Every structure is written in C-alpha cells, then in structure tokens.
Coordinates of C-alpha atoms in Angstrom, one line a residue:
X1 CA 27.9 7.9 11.8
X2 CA 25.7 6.5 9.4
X3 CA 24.1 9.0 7.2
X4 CA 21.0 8.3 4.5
X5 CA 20.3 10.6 1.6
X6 CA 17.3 12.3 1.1
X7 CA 15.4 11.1 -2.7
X8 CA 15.0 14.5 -4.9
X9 CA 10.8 14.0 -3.5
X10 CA 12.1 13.8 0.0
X11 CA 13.3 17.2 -0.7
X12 CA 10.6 18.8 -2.3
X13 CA 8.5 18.4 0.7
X14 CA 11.1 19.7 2.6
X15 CA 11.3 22.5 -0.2
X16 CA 7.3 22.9 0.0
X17 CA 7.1 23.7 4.5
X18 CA 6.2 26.9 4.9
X19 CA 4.4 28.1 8.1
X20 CA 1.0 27.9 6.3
X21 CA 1.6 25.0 4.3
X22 CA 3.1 22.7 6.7
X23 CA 4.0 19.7 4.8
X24 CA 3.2 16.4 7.4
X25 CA 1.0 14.0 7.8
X26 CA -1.3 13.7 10.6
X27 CA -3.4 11.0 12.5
X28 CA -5.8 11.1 15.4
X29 CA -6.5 7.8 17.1
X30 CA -9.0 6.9 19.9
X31 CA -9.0 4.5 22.3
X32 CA -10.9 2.6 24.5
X33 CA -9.3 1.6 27.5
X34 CA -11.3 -0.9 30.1
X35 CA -10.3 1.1 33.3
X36 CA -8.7 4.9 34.0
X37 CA -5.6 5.2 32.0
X38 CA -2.3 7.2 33.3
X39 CA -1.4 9.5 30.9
X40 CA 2.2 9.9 32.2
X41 CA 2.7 5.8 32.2
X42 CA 1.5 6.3 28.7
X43 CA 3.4 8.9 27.2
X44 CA 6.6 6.8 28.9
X45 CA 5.8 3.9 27.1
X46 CA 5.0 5.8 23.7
X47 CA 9.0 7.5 24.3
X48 CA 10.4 3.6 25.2
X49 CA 8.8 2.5 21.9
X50 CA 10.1 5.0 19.5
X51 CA 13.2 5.4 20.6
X52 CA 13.5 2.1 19.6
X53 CA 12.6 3.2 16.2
X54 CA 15.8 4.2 13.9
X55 CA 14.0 6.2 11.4
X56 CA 12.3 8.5 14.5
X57 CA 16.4 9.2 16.0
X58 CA 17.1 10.7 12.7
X59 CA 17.5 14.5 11.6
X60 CA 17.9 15.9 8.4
X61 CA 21.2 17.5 7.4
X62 CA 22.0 19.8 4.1
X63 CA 25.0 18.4 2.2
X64 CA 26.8 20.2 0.2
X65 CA 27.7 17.7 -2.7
X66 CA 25.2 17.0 -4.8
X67 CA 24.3 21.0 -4.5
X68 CA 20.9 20.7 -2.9
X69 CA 20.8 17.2 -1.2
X70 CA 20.5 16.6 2.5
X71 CA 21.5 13.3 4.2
X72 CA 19.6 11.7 7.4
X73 CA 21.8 10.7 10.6
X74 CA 21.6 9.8 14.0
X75 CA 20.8 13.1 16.1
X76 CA 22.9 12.7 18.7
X77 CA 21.0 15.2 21.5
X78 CA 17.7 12.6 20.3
X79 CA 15.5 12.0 23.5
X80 CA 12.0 10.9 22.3
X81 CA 10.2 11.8 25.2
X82 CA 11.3 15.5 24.5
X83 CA 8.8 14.6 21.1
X84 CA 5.8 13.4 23.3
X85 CA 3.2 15.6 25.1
X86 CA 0.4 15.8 27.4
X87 CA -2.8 17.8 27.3
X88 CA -6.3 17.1 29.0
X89 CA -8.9 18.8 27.0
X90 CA -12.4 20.0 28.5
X91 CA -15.7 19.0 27.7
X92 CA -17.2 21.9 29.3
X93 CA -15.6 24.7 27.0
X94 CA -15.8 23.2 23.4
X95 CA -18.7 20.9 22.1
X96 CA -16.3 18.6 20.1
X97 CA -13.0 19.3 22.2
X98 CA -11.1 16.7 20.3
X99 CA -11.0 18.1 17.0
X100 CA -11.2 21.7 18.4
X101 CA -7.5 21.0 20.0
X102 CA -6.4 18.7 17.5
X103 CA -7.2 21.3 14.9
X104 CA -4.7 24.1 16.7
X105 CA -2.1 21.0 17.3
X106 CA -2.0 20.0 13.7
X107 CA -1.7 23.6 12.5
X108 CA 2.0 23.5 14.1
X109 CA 4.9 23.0 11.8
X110 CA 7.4 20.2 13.2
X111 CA 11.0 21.9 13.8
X112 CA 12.8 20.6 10.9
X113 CA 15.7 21.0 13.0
X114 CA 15.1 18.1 14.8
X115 CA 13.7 14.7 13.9
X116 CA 10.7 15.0 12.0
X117 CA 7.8 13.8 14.1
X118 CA 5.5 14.6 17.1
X119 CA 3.3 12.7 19.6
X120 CA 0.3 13.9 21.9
X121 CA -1.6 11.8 24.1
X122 CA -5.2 13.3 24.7
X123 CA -6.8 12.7 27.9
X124 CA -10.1 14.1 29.4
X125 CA -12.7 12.5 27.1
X126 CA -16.3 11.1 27.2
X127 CA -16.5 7.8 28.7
X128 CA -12.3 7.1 29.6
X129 CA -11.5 7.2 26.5
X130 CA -8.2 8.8 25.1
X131 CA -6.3 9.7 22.2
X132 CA -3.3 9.6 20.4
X133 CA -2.0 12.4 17.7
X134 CA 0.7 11.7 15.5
X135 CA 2.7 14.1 12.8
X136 CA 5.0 12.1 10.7
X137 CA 6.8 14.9 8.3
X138 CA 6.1 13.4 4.3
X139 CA 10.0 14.3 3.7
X140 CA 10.1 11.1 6.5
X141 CA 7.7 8.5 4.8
X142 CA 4.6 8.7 2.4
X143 CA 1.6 6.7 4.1
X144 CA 2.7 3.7 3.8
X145 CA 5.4 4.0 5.9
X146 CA 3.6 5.9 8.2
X147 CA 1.8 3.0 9.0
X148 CA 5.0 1.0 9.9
X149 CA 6.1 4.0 12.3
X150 CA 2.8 4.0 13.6
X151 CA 2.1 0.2 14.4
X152 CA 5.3 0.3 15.6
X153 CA 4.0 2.5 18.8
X154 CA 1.4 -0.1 19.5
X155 CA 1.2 -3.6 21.0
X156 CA 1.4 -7.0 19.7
X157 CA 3.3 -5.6 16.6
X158 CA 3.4 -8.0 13.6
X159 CA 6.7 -8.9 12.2
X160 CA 6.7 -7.7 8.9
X161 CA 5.8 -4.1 10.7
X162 CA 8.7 -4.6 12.8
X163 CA 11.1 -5.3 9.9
X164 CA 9.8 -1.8 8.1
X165 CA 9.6 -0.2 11.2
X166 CA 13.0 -0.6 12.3
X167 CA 14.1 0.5 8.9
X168 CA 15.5 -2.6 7.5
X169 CA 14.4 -4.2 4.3
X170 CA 12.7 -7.7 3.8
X171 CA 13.0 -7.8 0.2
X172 CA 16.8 -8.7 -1.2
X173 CA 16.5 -7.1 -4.8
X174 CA 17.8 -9.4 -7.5
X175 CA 21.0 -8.5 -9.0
X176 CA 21.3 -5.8 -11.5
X177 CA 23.3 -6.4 -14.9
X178 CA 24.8 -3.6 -16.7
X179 CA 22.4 -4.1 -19.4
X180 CA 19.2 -4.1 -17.2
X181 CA 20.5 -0.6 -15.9
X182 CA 20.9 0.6 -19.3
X183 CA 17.4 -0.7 -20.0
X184 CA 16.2 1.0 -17.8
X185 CA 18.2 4.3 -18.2
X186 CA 16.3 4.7 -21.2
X187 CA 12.7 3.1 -20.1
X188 CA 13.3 6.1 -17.3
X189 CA 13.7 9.1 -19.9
X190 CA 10.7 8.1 -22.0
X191 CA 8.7 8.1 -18.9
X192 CA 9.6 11.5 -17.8
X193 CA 9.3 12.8 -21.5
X194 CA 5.7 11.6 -21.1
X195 CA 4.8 12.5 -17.6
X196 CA 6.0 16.4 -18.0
X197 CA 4.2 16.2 -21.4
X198 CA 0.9 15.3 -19.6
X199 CA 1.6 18.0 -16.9
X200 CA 1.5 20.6 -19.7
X201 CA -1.9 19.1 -21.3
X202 CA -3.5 18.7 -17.7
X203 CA -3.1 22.0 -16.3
X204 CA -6.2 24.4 -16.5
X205 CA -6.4 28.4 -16.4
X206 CA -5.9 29.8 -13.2
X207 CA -9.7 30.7 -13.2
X208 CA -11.0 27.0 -13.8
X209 CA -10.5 25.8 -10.0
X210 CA -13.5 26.1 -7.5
X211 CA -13.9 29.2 -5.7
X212 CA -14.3 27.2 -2.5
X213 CA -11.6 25.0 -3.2
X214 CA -9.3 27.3 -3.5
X215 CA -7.5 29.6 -0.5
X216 CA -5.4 32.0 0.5
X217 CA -2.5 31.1 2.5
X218 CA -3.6 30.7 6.1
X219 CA -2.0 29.0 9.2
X220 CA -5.6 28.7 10.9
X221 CA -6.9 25.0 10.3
X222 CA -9.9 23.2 11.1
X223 CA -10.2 18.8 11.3
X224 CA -13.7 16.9 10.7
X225 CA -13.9 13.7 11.6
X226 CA -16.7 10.9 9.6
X227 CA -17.0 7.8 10.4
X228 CA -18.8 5.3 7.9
X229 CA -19.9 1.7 8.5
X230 CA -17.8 -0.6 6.5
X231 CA -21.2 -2.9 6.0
X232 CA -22.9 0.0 4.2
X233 CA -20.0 0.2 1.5
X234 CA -19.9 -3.4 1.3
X235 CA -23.7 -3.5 0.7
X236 CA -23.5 -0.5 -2.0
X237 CA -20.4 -2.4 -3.5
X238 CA -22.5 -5.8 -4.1
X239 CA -25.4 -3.6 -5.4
X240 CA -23.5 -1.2 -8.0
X241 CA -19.9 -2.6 -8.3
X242 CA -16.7 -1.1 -8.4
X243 CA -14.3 -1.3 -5.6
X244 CA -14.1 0.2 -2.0
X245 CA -12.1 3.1 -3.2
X246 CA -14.9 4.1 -6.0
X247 CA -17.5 3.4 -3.2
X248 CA -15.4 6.0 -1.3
X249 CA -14.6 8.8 -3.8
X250 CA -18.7 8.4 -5.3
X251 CA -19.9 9.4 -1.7
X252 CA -17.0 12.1 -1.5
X253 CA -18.3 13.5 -5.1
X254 CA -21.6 13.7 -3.5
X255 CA -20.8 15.6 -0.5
X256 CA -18.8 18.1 -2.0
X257 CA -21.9 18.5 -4.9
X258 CA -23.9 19.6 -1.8
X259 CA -21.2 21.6 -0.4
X260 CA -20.9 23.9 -3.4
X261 CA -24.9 23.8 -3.4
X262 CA -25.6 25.1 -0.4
X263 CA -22.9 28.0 -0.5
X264 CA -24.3 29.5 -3.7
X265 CA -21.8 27.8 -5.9
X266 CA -23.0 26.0 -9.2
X267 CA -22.5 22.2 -9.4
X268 CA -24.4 21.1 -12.2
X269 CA -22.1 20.3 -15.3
X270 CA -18.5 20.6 -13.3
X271 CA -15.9 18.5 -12.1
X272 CA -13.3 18.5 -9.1
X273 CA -10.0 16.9 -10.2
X274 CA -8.5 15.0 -7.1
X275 CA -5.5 13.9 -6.7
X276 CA -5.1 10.4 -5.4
X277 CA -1.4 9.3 -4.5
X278 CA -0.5 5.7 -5.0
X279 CA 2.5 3.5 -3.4
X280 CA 4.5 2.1 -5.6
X281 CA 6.3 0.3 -2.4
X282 CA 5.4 -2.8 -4.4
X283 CA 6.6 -2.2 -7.9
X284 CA 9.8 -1.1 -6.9
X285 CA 12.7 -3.2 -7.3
X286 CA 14.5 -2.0 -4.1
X287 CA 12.7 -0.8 -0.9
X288 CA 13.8 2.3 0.2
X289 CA 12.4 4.2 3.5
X290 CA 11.3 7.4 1.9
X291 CA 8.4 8.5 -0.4
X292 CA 7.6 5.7 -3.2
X293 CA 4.9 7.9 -4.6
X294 CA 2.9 8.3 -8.0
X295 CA -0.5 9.7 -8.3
X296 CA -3.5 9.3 -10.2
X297 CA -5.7 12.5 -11.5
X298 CA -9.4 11.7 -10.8
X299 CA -12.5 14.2 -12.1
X300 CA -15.1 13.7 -9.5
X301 CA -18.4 13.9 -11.1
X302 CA -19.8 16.4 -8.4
X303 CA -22.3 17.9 -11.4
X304 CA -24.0 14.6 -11.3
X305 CA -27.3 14.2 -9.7
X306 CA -28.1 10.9 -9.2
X307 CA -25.5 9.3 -6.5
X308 CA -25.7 5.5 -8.6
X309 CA -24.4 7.5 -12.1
X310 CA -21.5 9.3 -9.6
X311 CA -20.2 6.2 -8.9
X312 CA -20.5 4.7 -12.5
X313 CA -18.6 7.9 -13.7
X314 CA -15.7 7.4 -10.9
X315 CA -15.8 3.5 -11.8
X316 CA -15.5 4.7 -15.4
X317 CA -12.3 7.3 -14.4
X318 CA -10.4 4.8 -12.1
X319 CA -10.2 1.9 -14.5
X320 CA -8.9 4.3 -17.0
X321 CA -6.5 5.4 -14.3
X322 CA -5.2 1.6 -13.4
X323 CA -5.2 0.5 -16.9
X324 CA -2.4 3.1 -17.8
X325 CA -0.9 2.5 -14.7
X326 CA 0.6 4.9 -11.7
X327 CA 3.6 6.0 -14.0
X328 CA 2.1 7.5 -16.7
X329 CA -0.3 10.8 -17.4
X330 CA -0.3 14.1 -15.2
X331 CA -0.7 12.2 -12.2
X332 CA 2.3 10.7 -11.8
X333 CA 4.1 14.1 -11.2
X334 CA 5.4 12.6 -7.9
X335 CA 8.2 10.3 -9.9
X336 CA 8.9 13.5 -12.0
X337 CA 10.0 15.1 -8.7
X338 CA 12.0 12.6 -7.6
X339 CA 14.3 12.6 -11.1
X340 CA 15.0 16.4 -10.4
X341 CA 18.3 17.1 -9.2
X342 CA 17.5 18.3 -5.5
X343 CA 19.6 21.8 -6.0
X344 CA 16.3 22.2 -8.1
X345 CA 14.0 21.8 -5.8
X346 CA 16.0 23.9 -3.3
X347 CA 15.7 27.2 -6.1
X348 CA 12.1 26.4 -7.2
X349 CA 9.9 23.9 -5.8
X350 CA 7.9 26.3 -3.4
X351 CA 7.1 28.3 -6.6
X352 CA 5.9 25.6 -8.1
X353 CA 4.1 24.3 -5.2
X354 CA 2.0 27.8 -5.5
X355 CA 0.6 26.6 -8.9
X356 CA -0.9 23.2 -7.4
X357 CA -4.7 24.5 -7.7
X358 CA -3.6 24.6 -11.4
X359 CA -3.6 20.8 -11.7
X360 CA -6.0 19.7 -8.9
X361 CA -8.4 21.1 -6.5
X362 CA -8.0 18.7 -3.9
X363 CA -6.0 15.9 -2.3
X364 CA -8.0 12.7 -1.4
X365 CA -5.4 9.4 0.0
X366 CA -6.0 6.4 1.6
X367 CA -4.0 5.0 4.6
X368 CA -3.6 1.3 4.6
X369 CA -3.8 -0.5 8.1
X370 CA -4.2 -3.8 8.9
X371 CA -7.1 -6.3 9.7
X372 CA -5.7 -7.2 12.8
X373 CA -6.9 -5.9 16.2
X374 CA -4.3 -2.6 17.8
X375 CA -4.4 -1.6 21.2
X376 CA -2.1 0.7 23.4
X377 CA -1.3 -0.3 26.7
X378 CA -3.9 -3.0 26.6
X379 CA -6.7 -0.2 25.7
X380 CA -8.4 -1.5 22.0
X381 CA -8.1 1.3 19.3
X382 CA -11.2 2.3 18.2
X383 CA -10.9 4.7 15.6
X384 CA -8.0 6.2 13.2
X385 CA -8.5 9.4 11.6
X386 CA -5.4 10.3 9.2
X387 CA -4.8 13.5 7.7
X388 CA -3.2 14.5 4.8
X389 CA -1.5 18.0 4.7
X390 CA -2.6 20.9 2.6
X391 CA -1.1 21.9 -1.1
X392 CA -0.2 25.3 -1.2
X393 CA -3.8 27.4 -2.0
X394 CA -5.8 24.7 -1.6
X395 CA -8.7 24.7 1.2
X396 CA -9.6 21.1 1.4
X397 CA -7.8 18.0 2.2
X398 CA -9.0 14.1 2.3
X399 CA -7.7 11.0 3.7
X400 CA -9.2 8.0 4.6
X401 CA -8.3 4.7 6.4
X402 CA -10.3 1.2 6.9
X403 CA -10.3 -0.4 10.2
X404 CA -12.1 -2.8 11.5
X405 CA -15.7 -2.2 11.0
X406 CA -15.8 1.1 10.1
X407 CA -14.3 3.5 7.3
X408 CA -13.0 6.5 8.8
X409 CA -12.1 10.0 6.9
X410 CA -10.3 12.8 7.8
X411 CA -11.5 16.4 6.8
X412 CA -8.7 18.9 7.0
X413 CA -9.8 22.7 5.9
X414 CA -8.1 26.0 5.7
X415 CA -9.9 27.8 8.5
X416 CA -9.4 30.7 6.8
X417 CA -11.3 30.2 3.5
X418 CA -14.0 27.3 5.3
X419 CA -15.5 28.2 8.6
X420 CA -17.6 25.8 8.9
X421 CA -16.2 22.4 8.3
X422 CA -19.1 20.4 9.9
X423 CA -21.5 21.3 6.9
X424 CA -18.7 19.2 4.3
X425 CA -18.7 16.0 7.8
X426 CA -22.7 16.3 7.6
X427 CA -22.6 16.5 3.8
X428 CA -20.4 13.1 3.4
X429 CA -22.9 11.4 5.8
X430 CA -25.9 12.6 3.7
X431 CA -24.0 11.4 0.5
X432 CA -23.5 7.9 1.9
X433 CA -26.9 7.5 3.1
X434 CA -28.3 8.3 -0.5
X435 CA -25.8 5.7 -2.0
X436 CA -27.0 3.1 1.0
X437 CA -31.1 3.9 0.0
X438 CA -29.7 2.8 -3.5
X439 CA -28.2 -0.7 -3.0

C-alpha cells in the first residue's frame, strides 16, 4: 500500500483539532436547479464522484519513524457514501434555515480516524433550490487544493482540475544538482533565522487584542453569509485603485470599525492585524498535495473614518507586503511550521496555537475558483460561501471567494463570544455601500 507523508504543517493542524477549535475548512454552495431535484440521486452521484478521488480514500496514520510524523494510505473500509448526508431543513422554524443548520453542521469536528472530509446536500429551500456543504480538514489541502477536490464533485470538470484532483502532478520539476540543494540548504536557514526573528518583533502583549475579537474556547458557532456585486468593486477599483483584494479588505476594515462602534468598543486610532494566507503552489519547485502556505500580516485601518483613506492605507500595507514577498516577516510563520520536526508539533503546537490572538486578531483568506460556469447534476451553482476555521481564542473568521458576478464572504463567529453575527453581515454591506457612494 502506498503511503504519503504528512509535511511538519500538515501536522500542526492535526496538532491544533480540538473539539472547540476544529481545524477544517468549510464551504456552502447553492444551487439552482431548473426542475425538483432528488436528493438521494444526488448524494449517489456526489459518493460516485469522490470515490473517484484518491486524496478523499485516504486516512492518516501516526508513524513511528521520524518521532511525530504520520503517513496517508488507502483506507481500506473507505465507502464515500458513508461521508455523504441528507437533511431537509424548514422554512417554517428558522428565518434563515440555511445558515442556522449549517452553523450546527460546521461546528462538528471530522473523525480524524477516518478520511478527512464530509458532504451534506441541503434540500427544502426557497424556490427549489438546494445546497451543498463541504468540510475539507486543512491537514488534507490549504484552499487551493480545496478547490481541486471541490470542482472535482461537479460537472464538466476542466482538465487541469482533474489532474490536481486526482492527485497527480502536471508540473515535472527540473532536475536538482547537488549544488542547487546545497544552495538552497543555506538560502532555507537564513530564511527561518529571519521569519522567527520577525515573530518575536510582531507579537503584542496579551492585552493589545480587541476585546471582541478575542474568545474563550467555545464549540457553539455561528455562519453569515454576504454577498457583493462584483461590478460595485470593479467600479470602486477604477475610481480609487488598488486591486480586488484591497477593495475587499477596505470594505472588511469598515465593517468591523462599525462593529466595534456600535458595541461600545473604541475604533478611532486602532488597528486589527489580519492574517491573510497566501499559496505558494506556484513558487514551489515541486507540487505537493498538502499545505503550500505563507501568510502576510495586514493592519486593517478600522480607526479610519473616511472609507477612500481605508483603502489607501490597506493599498499602502499590501504593497509593502508583496514587495517583501510571502517568505519573509511575521507572516510567513506557516513555512516556519513546516521546517519543524513533526515530533515538535506533536509536544507543543496546541500550546502555541493558544497564543494566536498574540500575533493577529483575525483570519481573512481568499478561495480561488474559476471563471467558468459549475453546475451539479445539470442544476447552475449560484453561490459559494467558503469558511475558514477558527484559531484558537479568536471569535471571528473571514473568507472570501469570486464567482461569477458576485463576491461572496463567509462570516464564521464563536457563538459564544458574538451573538449576533448578522450586525458584522449588515455592517460589511453598509461598508461597501459607502466605498460604492465614493467611486
């Protein structure tokens, strides 16, 4: 049996699960089929496809050589239809069903005991229409791969997405000399001199993070859903600059400013320091299925008024950001993990996890997807809604993904520490509307 090892991050966020931190990724995606739908021909043809997916048959399995490392292999009791569920929700009990049960569905940890992932088709909506939810575990994939698994559940898959999601690699690396690996042996130890270096500069005093932003652990969560026409940030784009992702994280600054503001919290004068991961799929020289993560440490300017001078300030921050590059400063703590020997992570990663609200306050990713139309079953998909999961303490999470004509975000909370999630969902349409009256 062919086995895979895990990278040292692959085993951090297997390190980090906890009952109230589960660590995977989530999506909720609607459709709009043309006629009634079956929900059991559906949930067949969801277990035909992904059993036809290699990376969705495999289970993690703890080696003992390196100390620490686990492996992935064929599980050989794998039936993928045991991984795909049914529920009808009802319009009649909850005012936004949807997000009410997908809120208690995504608060479940996947059984790490088997593979790592977990489908539920939705039925029972307004007009026909139905959904899918997805948990990919990030020990599996970072979002990027996610998106191959994904695609690879729907029709008219492209090639390329059927290469990545079958697991195999496009790219043949070029050969290796022994000097280019001494090269880069060295190249390597510089760089994690550096990054830890920045870690110990970047990190604040435990009283510095946001009292909202910040929460005790809790297995109660809570999903928002915003969706933002893609013309609006093209328009503010043409008027102010920058690109879509400073568009994005100026109208994100501006919500949260009002979300402190109207519970009591002071704004004026602060920061919130986001995380934003980045892929660095592309810059590697070989393509390997897991995590290719590095991360970029953003200040939102949510103490700035005046929505045009947010987005200046975020321009300002991001270009810094890409001009260093996604392997250098605080940030990039994500190639830092993967250079620890796992038998680290195993004795001290969920510590360290604890002391995330120490470095940032919140997580805020984007999910690429392509331009192309996706469908199940014939039914067009009309909206994607990803999710990232939440760091240990924190209350807030952010993704957000681009399809079609619309930018869609994904609000996940700590329902213990926010309540009310719909004040942040009407908060980031306020924001964009301000940054729209601008341009």
């Amino acid at each position: 049996m062919t086995r895979t090892s895990l990278s040292p991050l692959d085993v951090a966020f297997l390190c980090l699960e906890s009952e109230t931190a589960p660590m995977h990724m989530g999506a909720v995606l609607t459709f709009t089929p043309a006629e009634p739908v079956s929900p059991e021909r559906l949930t067949a043809l969801l277990a035909e496809r992904a059993a036809q997916i290699p990376k969705l048959r495999q289970k993690t399995r703890t080696e003992l050589f390196p100390p620490g490392s686990a492996s992935w292999s064929e599980d050989p009791d794998f039936v993928a239809a045991q991984h795909i569920h049914h529920y009808r929700v009802s319009a009649f009990h909850e005012m936004e069903p949807l997000a009410e049960y997908a809120a208690q569905w995504i608060a479940q940890p996947l059984d790490t005991g088997r593979p790592l992932w977990e489908l539920t088709v939705v039925s029972g909506l307004a007009e026909g229409r139905f959904a899918v939810l997805l948990k990919l575990h990030h020990a599996l994939t970072d979002g990027a791969g996610a998106y191959a698994v994904a695609v690879g559940l729907l029709d008219g898959l492209p090639l390329t997405a059927r290469v990545a999601a079958a697991g195999r690699d496009p790219v043949v690396p070029r050969p290796r000399s022994a000097l280019d690996t001494v090269k880069d042996t060295f190249a390597q130890a510089g760089q994690t001199a550096e990054i830890a270096s920045s870690l110990v500069r970047a990190a604040r005093p435990p009283l510095s993070p946001a009292p909202l932003l910040s929460a005790p652990a809790s297995a109660e969560r809570r999903l928002g859903f915003v969706r933002l026409p893609a013309a609006d940030l093209r328009r503010i784009r043409r008027a102010h600059g920058g690109t879509g992702n400073d568009v994005v994280l100026a109208v994100l600054s501006g919500a949260l400013r009002e979300w402190l503001v109207n519970r009591g919290q002071r704004a004026d004068g602060r920061t919130l320091r986001a995380l934003i991961p980045v892929s660095v799929r592309g810059r590697a020289r070989t393509q390997l299925s897991g995590n290719q993560l590095s991360g970029y440490l953003c200040d939102l300017p949510v103490g700035v008024d005046d929505p045009v001078q947010r987005l200046a300030v975020v321009r300002q921050a991001m270009t810094r950001n890409k001009a260093a590059g996604p392997s250098r400063g605080a940030g990039a703590f994500p190639l830092l993990a993967g250079r620890v020997p796992p038998v680290l992570h195993r004795l001290g990663t969920k510590t360290a996890g604890l002391a995330a609200p120490l470095l940032f306050d919140l997580v805020v990713t984007a999910v690429p997807l392509p331009p192309a139309r996706l469908a199940l079953d014939g039914a067009p998909l009309a909206e994607v809604y990803p999710f990232v999961p939440l760091a240990p303490r924190h209350a807030v999470g952010i993704a957000v993904a681009a399809y079609r004509d619309s930018v869609h975000i994904g609000l996940q909370a700590n329902g213990a520490a926010v309540p009310d999630l719909g004040s942040l969902r009407d908060a980031v349409l306020k924001s964009a509307a301000a940054l729209v009256h601008t341009a």
